[in-house]
Amino acid sequence: MNRDESLRIDWLCGQYLAALEQLDFTGMEKLWELAATEPELEKALHLLHEGLQEEEAQQSQNDVSQHLSQLVAMHLPSAAIIPSPEKPFTVAEVITELLKDPKLVSTAEMQSFIEQLGKSTESLPGERAFSKLKSWAEARFGTASPRFWQAFQQAALRLDLRRASTADYALAARTAPREG
Amino acid sequence: MSILDHSAIALRAAEALLLAGIRIDPGQPGPVPLQQIFAEHCLMHTALPGLTRAVIKLHLQENGITTSDLGPATEPLSGFLFTAGNGGWAYVNATDILPRRRFTAAHELGHFLLHQSLMLTSVTPARASSKPLTTNNSSRWNGKLICLLPNC
């Protein structure tokens, strides 16, 4: 298949996606009729559907997972949700942890800001140092008070500790001086 | 590195200040912003009254962190450091006076910065019988660290 044919198939796939989104069954049918005479187009349309199904399944899994996490946080406040270790935490997961201390949601403005972050499925960066985490978050979600970002960082650190301590942890103690 | 190596401690203290974005001004004495240093090093810190391992274990548990044996449960403590992954949680005794709490906090920070691998007891939950280390005799190095943090 040369470049022009490849571009044409891409363009037809775009047309098919547009028809699918608009529920234009006539348009979709015409493209399938054309695909019946063009094996390359037929293959591309099948691949497109496979991709859409995978995306839908992933989205559905994310929705269920997020909904379940919210229910657990709401009804079992003492429960700790430990996400699978290979996945980075999302902003929404940090907000769920942060909201275990409701004192932070002190104003309507703050409530709205937290709601916005609570819907974000964006993964946290690996960096947890306060200034870097704050810069990263403010670049995406806008500014908030240092106190809020401090609570955000601490919520992220609690999630990190919870996850990491299931494998290994270390400790040191300093005894109190004896009286007298 | 020897744990009492003065130049290594000085270097680590300078790095900690640099990372926290703290500039030293000898002409402006005042308290060291410990919170800022802790936050830049992914350390949380909490003051709990009547600090013992049992109190700490309960606090960690309330925060979803399950631990096995942390050592003698009721022994009175001035400070405690719990680390996992890249972060940690430092505890001080809330019933101690403020200067002592700050000294203890700096001591725990010193553990975290200087020699986690050398001085801390590592516990894998599956083999949780390790005896935690008690460091009440190690005030020499933490005193040095504290003196190297300005304006304390």
Short mmCIF file of C-alpha atoms in Angstrom, two decimals:
data_model
loop_
_atom_site.label_atom_id
_atom_site.label_comp_id
_atom_site.label_asym_id
_atom_site.label_seq_id
_atom_site.Cartn_x
_atom_site.Cartn_y
_atom_site.Cartn_z
CA MET A 1 0.00 0.00 0.00
CA ASN A 2 1.51 3.35 -0.99
CA ARG A 3 1.38 6.56 1.04
CA ASP A 4 -1.69 7.97 -0.76
CA GLU A 5 -3.65 4.76 -0.20
CA SER A 6 -2.61 4.75 3.43
CA LEU A 7 -3.76 8.36 3.87
CA ARG A 8 -7.04 7.52 2.17
CA ILE A 9 -7.65 4.61 4.59
CA ASP A 10 -6.85 6.90 7.53
CA TRP A 11 -9.27 9.49 6.20
CA LEU A 12 -12.00 6.85 5.75
CA CYS A 13 -11.40 5.63 9.30
CA GLY A 14 -11.81 9.22 10.48
CA GLN A 15 -15.11 9.40 8.57
CA TYR A 16 -16.18 6.14 10.17
CA LEU A 17 -15.35 7.42 13.66
CA ALA A 18 -17.30 10.61 13.02
CA ALA A 19 -20.28 8.58 11.80
CA LEU A 20 -20.01 6.34 14.88
CA GLU A 21 -19.95 9.27 17.28
CA GLN A 22 -22.98 10.85 15.56
CA LEU A 23 -24.80 7.50 15.41
CA ASP A 24 -24.99 7.98 11.63
CA PHE A 25 -25.84 4.39 10.74
CA THR A 26 -26.29 5.17 7.03
CA GLY A 27 -22.77 6.62 6.84
CA MET A 28 -21.37 3.62 8.72
CA GLU A 29 -23.17 1.19 6.43
CA LYS A 30 -21.76 2.89 3.31
CA LEU A 31 -18.24 2.56 4.66
CA TRP A 32 -18.75 -1.13 5.49
CA GLU A 33 -20.05 -1.68 1.94
CA LEU A 34 -16.90 -0.04 0.61
CA ALA A 35 -14.79 -2.15 3.01
CA ALA A 36 -16.37 -5.30 1.57
CA THR A 37 -14.53 -4.50 -1.67
CA GLU A 38 -11.31 -3.25 -0.05
CA PRO A 39 -9.57 -5.71 2.30
CA GLU A 40 -7.19 -3.01 3.65
CA LEU A 41 -10.09 -0.80 4.67
CA GLU A 42 -11.95 -3.74 6.20
CA LYS A 43 -8.87 -4.65 8.26
CA ALA A 44 -8.47 -1.02 9.37
CA LEU A 45 -12.11 -0.78 10.47
CA HIS A 46 -11.83 -4.02 12.45
CA LEU A 47 -8.66 -2.73 14.15
CA LEU A 48 -10.42 0.52 14.92
CA HIS A 49 -13.26 -1.36 16.62
CA GLU A 50 -10.82 -3.48 18.63
CA GLY A 51 -9.12 -0.30 19.86
CA LEU A 52 -12.46 1.25 20.79
CA GLN A 53 -13.49 -1.85 22.71
CA GLU A 54 -10.21 -1.91 24.64
CA GLU A 55 -10.58 1.76 25.49
CA GLU A 56 -14.16 1.26 26.63
CA ALA A 57 -13.21 -1.72 28.78
CA GLN A 58 -10.36 0.23 30.39
CA GLN A 59 -12.58 3.24 31.01
CA SER A 60 -15.26 1.02 32.50
CA GLN A 61 -12.69 -0.63 34.77
CA ASN A 62 -11.37 2.78 35.86
CA ASP A 63 -14.90 4.00 36.58
CA VAL A 64 -15.73 0.93 38.66
CA SER A 65 -12.41 1.15 40.51
CA GLN A 66 -12.83 4.85 41.25
CA HIS A 67 -16.46 4.41 42.33
CA LEU A 68 -15.51 1.53 44.62
CA SER A 69 -12.67 3.56 46.16
CA GLN A 70 -15.05 6.45 46.84
CA LEU A 71 -17.61 4.14 48.45
CA VAL A 72 -14.98 2.52 50.66
CA ALA A 73 -13.63 5.94 51.67
CA MET A 74 -17.16 7.14 52.45
CA HIS A 75 -18.50 4.15 54.36
CA LEU A 76 -15.35 2.56 55.78
CA PRO A 77 -13.23 5.54 56.84
CA SER A 78 -10.82 3.34 58.78
CA ALA A 79 -10.11 1.16 55.73
CA ALA A 80 -6.94 1.70 53.76
CA ILE A 81 -7.06 1.31 50.00
CA ILE A 82 -3.79 -0.05 48.65
CA PRO A 83 -3.67 0.26 44.86
CA SER A 84 -1.63 -2.20 42.86
CA PRO A 85 2.07 -1.44 43.23
CA GLU A 86 2.88 -1.08 39.57
CA LYS A 87 0.47 1.80 39.08
CA PRO A 88 1.36 5.36 40.08
CA PHE A 89 -1.20 7.08 42.28
CA THR A 90 -3.66 9.40 40.60
CA VAL A 91 -4.53 12.89 41.75
CA ALA A 92 -8.05 11.62 42.56
CA GLU A 93 -6.61 8.93 44.87
CA VAL A 94 -4.58 11.55 46.71
CA ILE A 95 -7.70 13.70 47.13
CA THR A 96 -9.65 10.72 48.50
CA GLU A 97 -6.88 10.27 51.08
CA LEU A 98 -6.74 13.99 51.80
CA LEU A 99 -10.49 14.17 52.44
CA LYS A 100 -10.14 11.83 55.38
CA ASP A 101 -9.35 15.08 57.18
CA PRO A 102 -12.43 17.17 56.33
CA LYS A 103 -11.08 20.26 58.16
CA LEU A 104 -9.26 21.18 54.98
CA VAL A 105 -12.42 21.81 53.02
CA SER A 106 -13.06 25.06 54.82
CA THR A 107 -14.47 27.30 52.09
CA ALA A 108 -16.80 26.86 49.14
CA GLU A 109 -13.94 27.89 46.85
CA MET A 110 -11.72 25.20 48.33
CA GLN A 111 -14.53 22.65 48.01
CA SER A 112 -14.85 23.43 44.31
CA PHE A 113 -11.08 23.18 43.83
CA ILE A 114 -10.96 19.84 45.60
CA GLU A 115 -13.88 18.55 43.52
CA GLN A 116 -11.95 19.45 40.38
CA LEU A 117 -8.87 17.56 41.54
CA GLY A 118 -11.01 14.68 42.78
CA LYS A 119 -12.06 13.97 39.20
CA SER A 120 -8.53 13.88 37.82
CA THR A 121 -7.22 10.50 36.76
CA GLU A 122 -3.81 12.01 35.98
CA SER A 123 -0.92 10.10 37.52
CA LEU A 124 1.27 11.79 40.09
CA PRO A 125 4.90 12.36 39.11
CA GLY A 126 7.53 10.33 40.93
CA GLU A 127 8.84 13.47 42.61
CA ARG A 128 7.38 14.10 46.08
CA ALA A 129 9.54 16.98 47.35
CA PHE A 130 7.13 19.75 48.35
CA SER A 131 8.27 22.53 46.02
CA LYS A 132 8.41 20.25 42.98
CA LEU A 133 5.08 18.55 43.65
CA LYS A 134 3.43 21.95 44.23
CA SER A 135 4.86 23.37 40.98
CA TRP A 136 3.69 20.31 39.06
CA ALA A 137 0.18 20.48 40.50
CA GLU A 138 -0.24 24.25 40.16
CA ALA A 139 0.80 24.09 36.51
CA ARG A 140 -2.14 21.76 35.93
CA PHE A 141 -4.82 22.77 38.38
CA GLY A 142 -4.09 26.37 39.35
CA THR A 143 -2.95 27.93 42.57
CA ALA A 144 -4.03 27.11 46.08
CA SER A 145 -2.72 27.97 49.52
CA PRO A 146 0.60 26.48 50.66
CA ARG A 147 -1.40 24.81 53.46
CA PHE A 148 -3.51 22.96 50.91
CA TRP A 149 -0.49 21.75 48.93
CA GLN A 150 1.17 20.71 52.16
CA ALA A 151 -1.87 18.55 52.93
CA PHE A 152 -1.82 17.25 49.36
CA GLN A 153 1.85 16.26 49.67
CA GLN A 154 1.24 14.59 53.02
CA ALA A 155 -1.70 12.62 51.60
CA ALA A 156 0.56 11.46 48.75
CA LEU A 157 3.30 10.54 51.22
CA ARG A 158 0.83 8.54 53.34
CA LEU A 159 -0.21 6.58 50.24
CA ASP A 160 3.48 5.99 49.40
CA LEU A 161 4.30 4.83 52.92
CA ARG A 162 1.26 2.57 53.03
CA ARG A 163 2.27 0.90 49.79
CA ALA A 164 6.02 0.73 50.45
CA SER A 165 5.68 -0.55 54.01
CA THR A 166 3.89 -3.69 52.87
CA ALA A 167 7.21 -4.81 51.38
CA ASP A 168 9.81 -3.38 53.72
CA TYR A 169 10.27 -0.64 56.29
CA ALA A 170 12.95 0.64 58.58
CA LEU A 171 12.88 2.32 61.95
CA ALA A 172 14.97 3.93 64.63
CA ALA A 173 14.00 4.97 68.12
CA ARG A 174 15.40 7.49 70.59
CA THR A 175 14.57 6.60 74.15
CA ALA A 176 13.47 9.24 76.60
CA PRO A 177 16.04 10.21 79.26
CA ARG A 178 15.50 8.54 82.59
CA GLU A 179 14.05 10.84 85.22
CA GLY A 180 16.09 11.65 88.33
CA MET B 1 31.59 6.70 55.77
CA SER B 2 32.01 6.92 59.53
CA ILE B 3 28.84 8.08 61.17
CA LEU B 4 30.89 10.70 63.03
CA ASP B 5 32.70 12.01 59.97
CA HIS B 6 32.36 15.76 60.46
CA SER B 7 32.93 16.80 56.87
CA ALA B 8 30.41 14.26 55.56
CA ILE B 9 27.84 15.54 58.04
CA ALA B 10 28.57 19.14 57.06
CA LEU B 11 28.18 18.26 53.40
CA ARG B 12 24.89 16.46 53.97
CA ALA B 13 23.55 19.34 56.07
CA ALA B 14 24.51 21.83 53.36
CA GLU B 15 22.79 19.65 50.75
CA ALA B 16 19.66 19.44 52.89
CA LEU B 17 19.50 23.23 53.20
CA LEU B 18 20.14 23.68 49.50
CA LEU B 19 17.41 21.21 48.58
CA ALA B 20 14.99 22.99 50.89
CA GLY B 21 15.90 26.33 49.31
CA ILE B 22 17.13 27.79 52.59
CA ARG B 23 19.83 30.43 52.36
CA ILE B 24 22.07 30.88 55.35
CA ASP B 25 22.35 34.40 56.66
CA PRO B 26 24.56 34.45 59.78
CA GLY B 27 23.42 38.02 60.44
CA GLN B 28 19.79 36.94 60.85
CA PRO B 29 19.60 34.43 63.67
CA GLY B 30 16.30 32.60 64.12
CA PRO B 31 14.80 29.14 64.22
CA VAL B 32 15.70 26.68 61.49
CA PRO B 33 12.58 26.07 59.32
CA LEU B 34 12.51 22.36 60.07
CA GLN B 35 9.09 21.92 58.45
CA GLN B 36 10.49 23.17 55.13
CA ILE B 37 13.45 20.80 55.31
CA PHE B 38 11.19 17.88 56.20
CA ALA B 39 8.75 18.63 53.37
CA GLU B 40 11.51 18.84 50.78
CA HIS B 41 12.82 15.46 51.93
CA CYS B 42 9.44 13.70 51.81
CA LEU B 43 9.31 13.35 55.57
CA MET B 44 6.23 13.91 57.67
CA HIS B 45 6.49 14.73 61.35
CA THR B 46 4.02 14.45 64.16
CA ALA B 47 4.14 15.19 67.87
CA LEU B 48 2.26 12.64 69.97
CA PRO B 49 1.82 12.83 73.74
CA GLY B 50 3.30 10.03 75.82
CA LEU B 51 5.34 8.71 72.92
CA THR B 52 5.88 4.95 72.94
CA ARG B 53 6.05 2.37 70.20
CA ALA B 54 2.48 1.33 71.03
CA VAL B 55 1.29 4.93 70.49
CA ILE B 56 3.21 5.11 67.22
CA LYS B 57 1.90 1.76 66.04
CA LEU B 58 -1.66 2.95 66.66
CA HIS B 59 -1.03 6.23 64.84
CA LEU B 60 0.44 4.44 61.85
CA GLN B 61 -2.47 2.03 61.89
CA GLU B 62 -4.94 4.93 61.90
CA ASN B 63 -3.19 6.13 58.78
CA GLY B 64 -3.52 2.78 57.05
CA ILE B 65 0.07 1.67 57.68
CA THR B 66 0.21 -1.77 59.20
CA THR B 67 3.37 -2.71 61.04
CA SER B 68 4.46 -5.80 62.83
CA ASP B 69 6.64 -5.64 65.92
CA LEU B 70 8.18 -2.21 66.48
CA GLY B 71 9.97 -3.23 69.68
CA PRO B 72 9.20 -2.74 73.40
CA ALA B 73 5.68 -1.35 73.29
CA THR B 74 5.59 0.78 76.42
CA GLU B 75 9.14 2.12 76.65
CA PRO B 76 9.01 5.95 76.83
CA LEU B 77 10.54 7.56 73.75
CA SER B 78 11.71 11.04 72.80
CA GLY B 79 11.67 10.34 69.08
CA PHE B 80 11.08 7.73 66.46
CA LEU B 81 11.64 7.47 62.73
CA PHE B 82 9.67 5.18 60.45
CA THR B 83 10.75 4.96 56.81
CA ALA B 84 9.56 3.00 53.80
CA GLY B 85 10.32 3.60 50.15
CA ASN B 86 11.57 7.14 49.68
CA GLY B 87 9.62 8.71 52.49
CA GLY B 88 9.24 8.56 56.21
CA TRP B 89 7.45 9.68 59.31
CA ALA B 90 9.28 11.25 62.23
CA TYR B 91 7.68 11.34 65.66
CA VAL B 92 8.52 13.43 68.68
CA ASN B 93 7.08 13.39 72.17
CA ALA B 94 4.49 16.18 72.44
CA THR B 95 4.94 16.32 76.19
CA ASP B 96 8.60 17.36 75.83
CA ILE B 97 9.42 21.07 75.88
CA LEU B 98 9.73 22.77 72.50
CA PRO B 99 13.56 22.99 72.28
CA ARG B 100 13.80 19.29 73.08
CA ARG B 101 11.13 18.45 70.49
CA ARG B 102 13.06 20.40 67.87
CA PHE B 103 16.31 18.74 68.88
CA THR B 104 14.66 15.33 68.60
CA ALA B 105 13.10 16.21 65.24
CA ALA B 106 16.55 17.22 63.95
CA HIS B 107 17.94 13.97 65.36
CA GLU B 108 15.38 11.96 63.37
CA LEU B 109 16.08 14.07 60.30
CA GLY B 110 19.74 13.26 60.80
CA HIS B 111 18.93 9.54 60.75
CA PHE B 112 17.03 10.00 57.54
CA LEU B 113 19.69 12.10 55.81
CA LEU B 114 22.87 10.52 57.05
CA HIS B 115 22.62 6.84 57.41
CA GLN B 116 19.34 5.10 56.95
CA SER B 117 21.13 2.00 55.80
CA LEU B 118 23.68 2.10 58.62
CA MET B 119 21.61 2.79 61.69
CA LEU B 120 18.06 1.80 61.05
CA THR B 121 16.63 -1.62 61.63
CA SER B 122 15.14 -2.94 58.45
CA VAL B 123 11.98 -4.98 58.82
CA THR B 124 10.36 -7.07 56.18
CA PRO B 125 6.86 -7.84 57.42
CA ALA B 126 7.31 -11.54 56.72
CA ARG B 127 10.25 -11.70 59.15
CA ALA B 128 9.12 -9.16 61.66
CA SER B 129 11.16 -10.38 64.61
CA SER B 130 14.06 -7.98 63.97
CA LYS B 131 15.00 -5.99 67.04
CA PRO B 132 14.59 -2.26 66.46
CA LEU B 133 17.63 -0.13 67.15
CA THR B 134 17.64 2.27 70.05
CA THR B 135 19.89 5.25 69.55
CA ASN B 136 19.94 7.17 72.79
CA ASN B 137 23.73 7.06 72.84
CA SER B 138 24.23 8.64 69.45
CA SER B 139 23.80 12.25 70.47
CA ARG B 140 27.28 13.21 69.27
CA TRP B 141 26.50 13.01 65.58
CA ASN B 142 23.05 14.52 65.81
CA GLY B 143 24.45 17.38 67.87
CA LYS B 144 26.86 18.03 65.05
CA LEU B 145 24.08 17.99 62.48
CA ILE B 146 22.00 20.36 64.55
CA CYS B 147 24.90 22.76 64.93
CA LEU B 148 25.46 22.67 61.21
CA LEU B 149 21.88 23.65 60.55
CA PRO B 150 22.04 27.43 61.05
CA ASN B 151 20.31 29.51 63.68
CA CYS B 152 19.11 26.66 65.80
#
